[in-house]
Amino acid sequence: MKPLKARTRSVSPSIRVPSEHNPLKSSFANRSSFFKRTVNKISSLFEKRRYKPIIFFILLIFCLALFHTILSPIFPGGEYHQLLIEKQKYDSIPYIGLDQNIPAELIEGTTIYHVSKEFGPATLSNVGQVVTSLASSQANNGSLDVNVIIPYYSFIKRLYRLQKFAQLEVQIRDSHQKWKPVKFFVHRFLWNITSNPDDPNADDATGIYSSRYPLSQDWQDIFFCKAAAELITYLNTDIDTPLFDLKEARGVDVVHLHGSPNALVIEFMKSLYVGGKFKMAPPSIVYTIHDHLKEHLYSNSIVNVQKFIELKNYPKVRSQYFNGRQLYTSAIGIDQAQMVTFTSKIIAQEMVEDSMDFYAKELIIPSILKRAIKGEWIGISNGLDFNLYNPFNDILLVETNSNFPKNIHNFDPALLYAESIENSTQSLITTSKFNAKLHLVREGLLLKEDLNRTIVLFIGNFQYTKGLEFFQAAIDLLVSKNIKFIIMEDSGFPISSLKHLVNYYPNNLVIIDDVDFKLSWGNLYRTAADILFVPSKTESFGLMAAAEGLLFGSPIVSIGSEKLKEYLVNKTNMNNYNSYLYNLKDENNSELSINEMKIALNNSVDDMIRLNNNPIEKEIFIRKIIKDALKLGWNRPGGPIEEYIKVYRTALLKLRKKLN
């Protein structure tokens, strides 16, 4: 494949200081900047030849202009419908989980089709990161035929040599309630992933996920689901020969749906199967919930849905899916897939055993309990993707002598004690972290006095769920101890309530909300940091925040809520800790919780100051933390890749038994 051109990042990017936040810039504009960088990260992969590529197919669904012609006259107003639901209490049941006796193997060439709104270059949220990491790790397995179905985003045609794969059609009601065929193209391209590409400048990609007038987001989402189902049916009807004839195709064995926006794919596939369009056995379906706090709140207007589905008595027969004039799709995926997974073992268990309470749980808990009784509700914790952030191979870290040495597993602590830090013949991580600070000082991004003082880093979104109320207390504490506090904001939301504090504490507080700047310098800040602050109440993707901190050699200060406590070991009298955890004492009394946070944060700072005076002990401690992170990869023995293979195997067996 002809490589795509992309400019590589220099050691000293043109942006020197965090830009001021522009309140007129939309949140998407900032997030799309992340998107822009990610786009060219992927394109730069085609120029790199020193890494072994992972190659698999991406299928893109694109509708013709006829879609607009039919739907435009009947586009509804998109009225907001309030969710009204009676609060329920459910009896707990034992969590069964995966049968550990199931072999973690599938027949050579088993075909997996992931269906997602986000993947690879088309990523704006943690769902996209997880799907990308999962599919990439599965492709690296070598024995699976991994494919991904995503919408056709206009920017993709500028990055890849797309090949038309098929022209299909779906039936959609027109303004007279008549079913009309709407044609759409499916394009295909190969996608490579390697280790840690350069981070070049990128072109504009604004508006990729925004609804395009006159079509609502409902129209786009439901059309994609119906088109994806039609494509899967086509793949299972006419055996496909892959691009470049890499190997003979086998149809579709497993369809893996990600998130409630894609749950209706099941409904459309079922109608196609009943209609006799499947010439082969239908594929098994695995449905994954990525976020139990928000995902189940996704819904489509009944007015919109009935343009794509023959509802008739559907609301009466399946009333549990409807509330007001909305169809809530998550329970459809839970009820009708062969297997259902959630991205945390601990939360999956707590949801059925401890009657976990969260807003509108009544929409999905009854369905989850039914699956859990039969052992079809499985928690699989995400792995850590070492391609996203890698302190060992990152280009900027290498060019500034700040990359971590690769002697993690063959380091000799006894030799370090014998030689001393100054005379060590072994490469040291503390040296790399100091070099990162030094380079930031030389670039004017840190003060000279920061070389010898503790740096606390926060990376994340400024949301209530991230514990925003803790920040003022944290700032006051850290300033009183003369600690540097760097806040790298991740979402583009207005943060004026915190930014004015920089004027009061210019030597102690830095707030970075410019996405381009963060992408250019973020890994240097991660490397330079001594402690990572994760004050999250509901960290649905806590592994990515906490594990990245551990990978860069920083202990974690956190509530340790939900997913985080799967990976964090609180400090005790033992020496195997990697974090300082505090509890929410009272949801209605934040002062008690803030005091707990201050104790944990204060202890972490005091310990780091002590370690700074004992560099050998600090080196050994940091290495232990990094080893903890390296144990969290997707492909680790008994890890998430093996668990998903077991889930796929179980789903295939259940479907075969049902068909027989």
Tab-separated table of N, CA and C in Angstrom, residues 43-159:
chain	number	residue	atom	x	y	z
A	43	SER	N	-1.930	7.743	10.128
A	43	SER	CA	-1.391	7.859	8.778
A	43	SER	C	0.123	7.741	8.768
A	44	SER	N	0.767	8.202	9.838
A	44	SER	CA	2.222	8.112	9.889
A	44	SER	C	2.701	6.680	10.005
A	45	LEU	N	1.816	5.781	10.394
A	45	LEU	CA	2.219	4.386	10.543
A	45	LEU	C	2.654	3.788	9.215
A	46	PHE	N	2.081	4.242	8.123
A	46	PHE	CA	2.387	3.651	6.839
A	46	PHE	C	3.811	3.984	6.389
A	47	GLU	N	4.414	5.009	6.980
A	47	GLU	CA	5.772	5.364	6.608
A	47	GLU	C	6.806	4.616	7.433
A	48	LYS	N	6.376	3.990	8.547
A	48	LYS	CA	7.324	3.377	9.461
A	48	LYS	C	7.476	1.912	9.098
A	49	ARG	N	8.696	1.439	9.013
A	49	ARG	CA	8.958	0.071	8.594
A	49	ARG	C	9.706	-0.720	9.657
A	50	ARG	N	10.054	-0.088	10.792
A	50	ARG	CA	10.868	-0.799	11.764
A	50	ARG	C	10.024	-1.563	12.774
A	51	TYR	N	8.711	-1.454	12.667
A	51	TYR	CA	7.838	-2.213	13.543
A	51	TYR	C	7.030	-3.197	12.707
A	52	LYS	N	6.752	-4.350	13.259
A	52	LYS	CA	5.907	-5.328	12.589
A	52	LYS	C	4.463	-4.839	12.633
A	53	PRO	N	3.820	-4.661	11.477
A	53	PRO	CA	2.453	-4.134	11.494
A	53	PRO	C	1.420	-5.198	11.801
A	54	ILE	N	0.327	-4.741	12.384
A	54	ILE	CA	-0.866	-5.563	12.526
A	54	ILE	C	-1.847	-5.048	11.488
A	55	ILE	N	-2.364	-5.928	10.652
A	55	ILE	CA	-3.207	-5.503	9.550
A	55	ILE	C	-4.560	-6.192	9.647
A	56	PHE	N	-5.609	-5.408	9.571
A	56	PHE	CA	-6.933	-5.993	9.472
A	56	PHE	C	-7.853	-5.023	8.749
A	57	PHE	N	-9.049	-5.481	8.462
A	57	PHE	CA	-9.948	-4.731	7.602
A	57	PHE	C	-10.864	-3.814	8.389
A	58	ILE	N	-11.077	-2.630	7.842
A	58	ILE	CA	-12.078	-1.711	8.353
A	58	ILE	C	-13.123	-1.536	7.257
A	59	LEU	N	-14.362	-1.765	7.587
A	59	LEU	CA	-15.463	-1.614	6.644
A	59	LEU	C	-16.249	-0.364	7.009
A	60	LEU	N	-16.485	0.485	6.024
A	60	LEU	CA	-17.160	1.753	6.266
A	60	LEU	C	-18.486	1.777	5.527
A	61	ILE	N	-19.514	2.194	6.231
A	61	ILE	CA	-20.855	2.244	5.654
A	61	ILE	C	-21.178	3.681	5.261
A	62	PHE	N	-21.566	3.856	4.008
A	62	PHE	CA	-21.801	5.192	3.464
A	62	PHE	C	-23.102	5.183	2.668
A	63	CYS	N	-24.037	6.054	3.028
A	63	CYS	CA	-25.320	6.084	2.317
A	63	CYS	C	-25.252	7.067	1.155
A	64	LEU	N	-26.066	6.806	0.136
A	64	LEU	CA	-26.136	7.679	-1.021
A	64	LEU	C	-27.021	8.881	-0.739
A	65	ALA	N	-27.026	9.813	-1.659
A	65	ALA	CA	-27.828	11.030	-1.482
A	65	ALA	C	-29.314	10.726	-1.384
A	66	LEU	N	-29.729	9.568	-1.914
A	66	LEU	CA	-31.137	9.195	-1.836
A	66	LEU	C	-31.621	9.147	-0.402
A	67	PHE	N	-30.721	8.813	0.510
A	67	PHE	CA	-31.060	8.774	1.931
A	67	PHE	C	-31.582	10.137	2.374
A	68	HIS	N	-30.883	11.189	1.967
A	68	HIS	CA	-31.323	12.542	2.310
A	68	HIS	C	-32.658	12.863	1.635
A	69	THR	N	-32.803	12.433	0.408
A	69	THR	CA	-34.012	12.754	-0.347
A	69	THR	C	-35.254	12.180	0.312
A	70	ILE	N	-35.158	10.929	0.768
A	70	ILE	CA	-36.316	10.275	1.366
A	70	ILE	C	-36.608	10.818	2.754
A	71	LEU	N	-35.570	11.056	3.531
A	71	LEU	CA	-35.778	11.356	4.937
A	71	LEU	C	-35.999	12.830	5.240
A	72	SER	N	-35.475	13.703	4.426
A	72	SER	CA	-35.545	15.121	4.747
A	72	SER	C	-36.950	15.635	5.004
A	73	PRO	N	-37.964	15.273	4.217
A	73	PRO	CA	-39.302	15.825	4.459
A	73	PRO	C	-39.932	15.357	5.757
A	74	ILE	N	-39.412	14.307	6.371
A	74	ILE	CA	-40.077	13.758	7.548
A	74	ILE	C	-39.197	13.845	8.779
A	75	PHE	N	-38.200	14.674	8.728
A	75	PHE	CA	-37.323	14.803	9.886
A	75	PHE	C	-38.069	15.436	11.054
A	76	PRO	N	-38.190	14.729	12.186
A	76	PRO	CA	-38.903	15.271	13.341
A	76	PRO	C	-38.064	16.288	14.080
A	77	GLY	N	-38.687	16.977	15.004
A	77	GLY	CA	-38.038	18.089	15.668
A	77	GLY	C	-37.046	17.731	16.734
A	78	GLY	N	-36.970	16.474	17.146
A	78	GLY	CA	-36.001	16.073	18.150
A	78	GLY	C	-36.343	16.574	19.535
A	79	GLU	N	-37.619	16.557	19.890
A	79	GLU	CA	-38.069	17.036	21.194
A	79	GLU	C	-37.467	16.196	22.317
A	80	TYR	N	-37.071	16.858	23.403
A	80	TYR	CA	-36.488	16.149	24.545
A	80	TYR	C	-37.585	15.508	25.384
A	81	HIS	N	-37.396	14.244	25.771
A	81	HIS	CA	-38.371	13.520	26.575
A	81	HIS	C	-37.753	13.189	27.926
A	82	GLN	N	-38.398	13.603	28.975
A	82	GLN	CA	-37.900	13.347	30.320
A	82	GLN	C	-38.126	11.891	30.698
A	83	LEU	N	-37.127	11.305	31.352
A	83	LEU	CA	-37.216	9.917	31.783
A	83	LEU	C	-37.964	9.840	33.103
A	84	LEU	N	-39.088	9.138	33.106
A	84	LEU	CA	-39.882	8.921	34.315
A	84	LEU	C	-39.884	7.431	34.612
A	85	ILE	N	-39.396	7.065	35.792
A	85	ILE	CA	-39.258	5.651	36.094
A	85	ILE	C	-39.424	5.428	37.589
A	86	GLU	N	-40.102	4.379	37.958
A	86	GLU	CA	-40.328	4.068	39.366
A	86	GLU	C	-39.124	3.324	39.926
A	87	LYS	N	-38.603	3.811	41.026
A	87	LYS	CA	-37.414	3.214	41.616
A	87	LYS	C	-37.746	1.828	42.154
A	88	GLN	N	-36.868	0.863	41.861
A	88	GLN	CA	-37.085	-0.516	42.258
A	88	GLN	C	-35.907	-1.025	43.089
A	89	LYS	N	-36.186	-2.037	43.902
A	89	LYS	CA	-35.143	-2.724	44.651
A	89	LYS	C	-35.106	-4.169	44.172
A	90	TYR	N	-33.917	-4.670	43.886
A	90	TYR	CA	-33.778	-6.003	43.314
A	90	TYR	C	-33.015	-6.914	44.270
A	91	ASP	N	-33.424	-8.166	44.285
A	91	ASP	CA	-32.718	-9.159	45.090
A	91	ASP	C	-31.375	-9.475	44.439
A	92	SER	N	-30.373	-9.639	45.265
A	92	SER	CA	-29.051	-9.974	44.748
A	92	SER	C	-28.994	-11.453	44.382
A	93	ILE	N	-28.127	-11.762	43.420
A	93	ILE	CA	-27.900	-13.148	43.028
A	93	ILE	C	-26.401	-13.381	42.936
A	94	PRO	N	-25.935	-14.620	43.039
A	94	PRO	CA	-24.497	-14.889	42.938
A	94	PRO	C	-23.983	-14.587	41.535
A	95	TYR	N	-22.791	-14.040	41.489
A	95	TYR	CA	-22.130	-13.788	40.204
A	95	TYR	C	-21.380	-15.055	39.798
A	96	ILE	N	-21.704	-15.586	38.638
A	96	ILE	CA	-21.081	-16.829	38.175
A	96	ILE	C	-19.794	-16.553	37.408
A	97	GLY	N	-19.847	-15.627	36.477
A	97	GLY	CA	-18.664	-15.293	35.694
A	97	GLY	C	-18.311	-16.371	34.690
A	98	LEU	N	-17.088	-16.286	34.172
A	98	LEU	CA	-16.629	-17.215	33.144
A	98	LEU	C	-16.320	-18.585	33.722
A	99	ASP	N	-16.648	-19.603	32.981
A	99	ASP	CA	-16.249	-20.960	33.325
A	99	ASP	C	-14.765	-21.104	32.999
A	100	GLN	N	-13.946	-21.243	34.028
A	100	GLN	CA	-12.505	-21.287	33.826
A	100	GLN	C	-12.043	-22.562	33.129
A	101	ASN	N	-12.926	-23.532	32.995
A	101	ASN	CA	-12.567	-24.769	32.299
A	101	ASN	C	-12.710	-24.654	30.787
A	102	ILE	N	-13.301	-23.559	30.326
A	102	ILE	CA	-13.450	-23.354	28.885
A	102	ILE	C	-12.086	-23.044	28.278
A	103	PRO	N	-11.674	-23.743	27.239
A	103	PRO	CA	-10.379	-23.449	26.602
A	103	PRO	C	-10.370	-22.050	25.991
A	104	ALA	N	-9.262	-21.360	26.123
A	104	ALA	CA	-9.120	-20.026	25.536
A	104	ALA	C	-8.588	-20.159	24.118
A	105	GLU	N	-9.355	-20.809	23.269
A	105	GLU	CA	-8.934	-21.015	21.886
A	105	GLU	C	-10.154	-21.118	20.982
A	106	LEU	N	-9.966	-20.683	19.747
A	106	LEU	CA	-10.994	-20.767	18.719
A	106	LEU	C	-10.388	-21.411	17.481
A	107	ILE	N	-11.236	-21.891	16.600
A	107	ILE	CA	-10.761	-22.479	15.354
A	107	ILE	C	-9.960	-21.444	14.574
A	108	GLU	N	-8.866	-21.870	13.982
A	108	GLU	CA	-8.029	-20.979	13.179
A	108	GLU	C	-8.872	-20.268	12.127
A	109	GLY	N	-8.748	-18.942	12.062
A	109	GLY	CA	-9.475	-18.159	11.074
A	109	GLY	C	-10.863	-17.740	11.479
A	110	THR	N	-11.241	-17.961	12.741
A	110	THR	CA	-12.550	-17.499	13.213
A	110	THR	C	-12.695	-16.006	12.932
A	111	THR	N	-13.806	-15.610	12.333
A	111	THR	CA	-13.989	-14.217	11.922
A	111	THR	C	-14.742	-13.439	12.994
A	112	ILE	N	-14.153	-12.344	13.412
A	112	ILE	CA	-14.729	-11.452	14.416
A	112	ILE	C	-15.024	-10.112	13.750
A	113	TYR	N	-16.243	-9.632	13.876
A	113	TYR	CA	-16.614	-8.318	13.353
A	113	TYR	C	-17.067	-7.436	14.509
A	114	HIS	N	-16.250	-6.443	14.836
A	114	HIS	CA	-16.627	-5.447	15.833
A	114	HIS	C	-17.488	-4.380	15.157
A	115	VAL	N	-18.536	-3.959	15.827
A	115	VAL	CA	-19.386	-2.874	15.328
A	115	VAL	C	-19.330	-1.748	16.351
A	116	SER	N	-18.847	-0.591	15.908
A	116	SER	CA	-18.634	0.522	16.834
A	116	SER	C	-18.766	1.839	16.088
A	117	LYS	N	-19.172	2.892	16.800
A	117	LYS	CA	-19.188	4.229	16.211
A	117	LYS	C	-17.786	4.830	16.196
A	118	GLU	N	-16.909	4.317	17.057
A	118	GLU	CA	-15.563	4.865	17.175
A	118	GLU	C	-14.539	3.752	17.054
A	119	PHE	N	-13.436	4.087	16.379
A	119	PHE	CA	-12.334	3.137	16.256
A	119	PHE	C	-11.143	3.849	15.638
A	120	GLY	N	-9.941	3.498	16.093
A	120	GLY	CA	-8.712	3.966	15.462
A	120	GLY	C	-8.682	5.457	15.266
A	121	PRO	N	-8.577	5.915	14.012
A	121	PRO	CA	-8.536	7.360	13.777
A	121	PRO	C	-9.834	8.054	14.150
A	122	ALA	N	-10.929	7.326	14.171
A	122	ALA	CA	-12.234	7.901	14.520
A	122	ALA	C	-12.521	7.664	15.991
A	123	THR	N	-11.760	8.327	16.840
A	123	THR	CA	-11.891	8.130	18.287
A	123	THR	C	-11.994	9.470	18.987
A	124	LEU	N	-13.048	9.638	19.776
A	124	LEU	CA	-13.199	10.830	20.601
A	124	LEU	C	-13.363	10.485	22.071
A	125	SER	N	-13.617	9.245	22.402
A	125	SER	CA	-13.877	8.878	23.789
A	125	SER	C	-13.107	7.619	24.141
A	126	ASN	N	-13.234	7.219	25.402
A	126	ASN	CA	-12.553	6.020	25.858
A	126	ASN	C	-13.120	4.756	25.218
A	127	VAL	N	-14.369	4.804	24.758
A	127	VAL	CA	-14.921	3.644	24.057
A	127	VAL	C	-14.093	3.352	22.814
A	128	GLY	N	-13.786	4.398	22.051
A	128	GLY	CA	-12.970	4.213	20.856
A	128	GLY	C	-11.593	3.677	21.176
A	129	GLN	N	-10.998	4.160	22.266
A	129	GLN	CA	-9.687	3.658	22.666
A	129	GLN	C	-9.746	2.186	23.029
A	130	VAL	N	-10.801	1.804	23.759
A	130	VAL	CA	-10.930	0.409	24.180
A	130	VAL	C	-11.146	-0.499	22.977
A	131	VAL	N	-12.044	-0.118	22.071
A	131	VAL	CA	-12.314	-0.945	20.895
A	131	VAL	C	-11.058	-1.072	20.040
A	132	THR	N	-10.333	0.027	19.874
A	132	THR	CA	-9.098	-0.007	19.095
A	132	THR	C	-8.076	-0.942	19.724
A	133	SER	N	-7.888	-0.821	21.029
A	133	SER	CA	-6.913	-1.660	21.724
A	133	SER	C	-7.311	-3.129	21.669
A	134	LEU	N	-8.590	-3.408	21.886
A	134	LEU	CA	-9.071	-4.788	21.879
A	134	LEU	C	-8.898	-5.416	20.502
A	135	ALA	N	-9.380	-4.735	19.461
A	135	ALA	CA	-9.295	-5.292	18.111
A	135	ALA	C	-7.846	-5.454	17.672
A	136	SER	N	-6.995	-4.489	18.015
A	136	SER	CA	-5.583	-4.572	17.644
A	136	SER	C	-4.903	-5.745	18.327
A	137	SER	N	-5.189	-5.922	19.609
A	137	SER	CA	-4.586	-7.030	20.347
A	137	SER	C	-5.088	-8.372	19.821
A	138	GLN	N	-6.360	-8.435	19.447
A	138	GLN	CA	-6.885	-9.670	18.867
A	138	GLN	C	-6.236	-9.964	17.521
A	139	ALA	N	-6.030	-8.920	16.712
A	139	ALA	CA	-5.381	-9.120	15.421
A	139	ALA	C	-3.947	-9.593	15.608
A	140	ASN	N	-3.313	-9.110	16.653
A	140	ASN	CA	-1.938	-9.512	16.947
A	140	ASN	C	-1.863	-10.972	17.366
A	141	ASN	N	-3.003	-11.526	17.773
A	141	ASN	CA	-3.069	-12.938	18.143
A	141	ASN	C	-2.684	-13.841	16.983
A	142	GLY	N	-3.035	-13.418	15.769
A	142	GLY	CA	-2.622	-14.141	14.577
A	142	GLY	C	-3.575	-15.212	14.106
A	143	SER	N	-4.356	-15.794	14.991
A	143	SER	CA	-5.236	-16.895	14.599
A	143	SER	C	-6.653	-16.432	14.288
A	144	LEU	N	-6.960	-15.172	14.577
A	144	LEU	CA	-8.305	-14.645	14.365
A	144	LEU	C	-8.336	-13.720	13.157
A	145	ASP	N	-9.440	-13.714	12.445
A	145	ASP	CA	-9.671	-12.790	11.337
A	145	ASP	C	-10.504	-11.635	11.887
A	146	VAL	N	-9.850	-10.519	12.194
A	146	VAL	CA	-10.483	-9.419	12.916
A	146	VAL	C	-10.852	-8.299	11.947
A	147	ASN	N	-12.082	-7.842	12.021
A	147	ASN	CA	-12.588	-6.758	11.185
A	147	ASN	C	-13.379	-5.793	12.053
A	148	VAL	N	-13.508	-4.555	11.589
A	148	VAL	CA	-14.256	-3.539	12.325
A	148	VAL	C	-15.191	-2.828	11.358
A	149	ILE	N	-16.438	-2.667	11.755
A	149	ILE	CA	-17.426	-1.930	10.965
A	149	ILE	C	-17.699	-0.606	11.666
A	150	ILE	N	-17.435	0.501	10.968
A	150	ILE	CA	-17.673	1.836	11.514
A	150	ILE	C	-18.395	2.674	10.465
A	151	PRO	N	-18.991	3.795	10.861
A	151	PRO	CA	-19.588	4.688	9.864
A	151	PRO	C	-18.523	5.273	8.942
A	152	TYR	N	-18.955	5.726	7.789
A	152	TYR	CA	-18.059	6.375	6.842
A	152	TYR	C	-17.920	7.841	7.248
A	153	TYR	N	-16.785	8.192	7.822
A	153	TYR	CA	-16.513	9.582	8.175
A	153	TYR	C	-15.714	10.215	7.043
A	154	SER	N	-16.086	11.416	6.669
A	154	SER	CA	-15.548	12.024	5.451
A	154	SER	C	-14.032	12.169	5.481
A	155	PHE	N	-13.452	12.394	6.645
A	155	PHE	CA	-12.009	12.625	6.702
A	155	PHE	C	-11.214	11.373	6.324
A	156	ILE	N	-11.821	10.191	6.448
A	156	ILE	CA	-11.080	8.945	6.234
A	156	ILE	C	-10.608	8.817	4.792
A	157	LYS	N	-11.395	9.339	3.849
A	157	LYS	CA	-11.015	9.193	2.444
A	157	LYS	C	-9.738	9.968	2.123
A	158	ARG	N	-9.365	10.930	2.964
A	158	ARG	CA	-8.127	11.670	2.747
A	158	ARG	C	-6.918	10.916	3.285
A	159	LEU	N	-7.160	9.892	4.075
A	159	LEU	CA	-6.064	9.197	4.743
A	159	LEU	C	-5.740	7.843	4.137
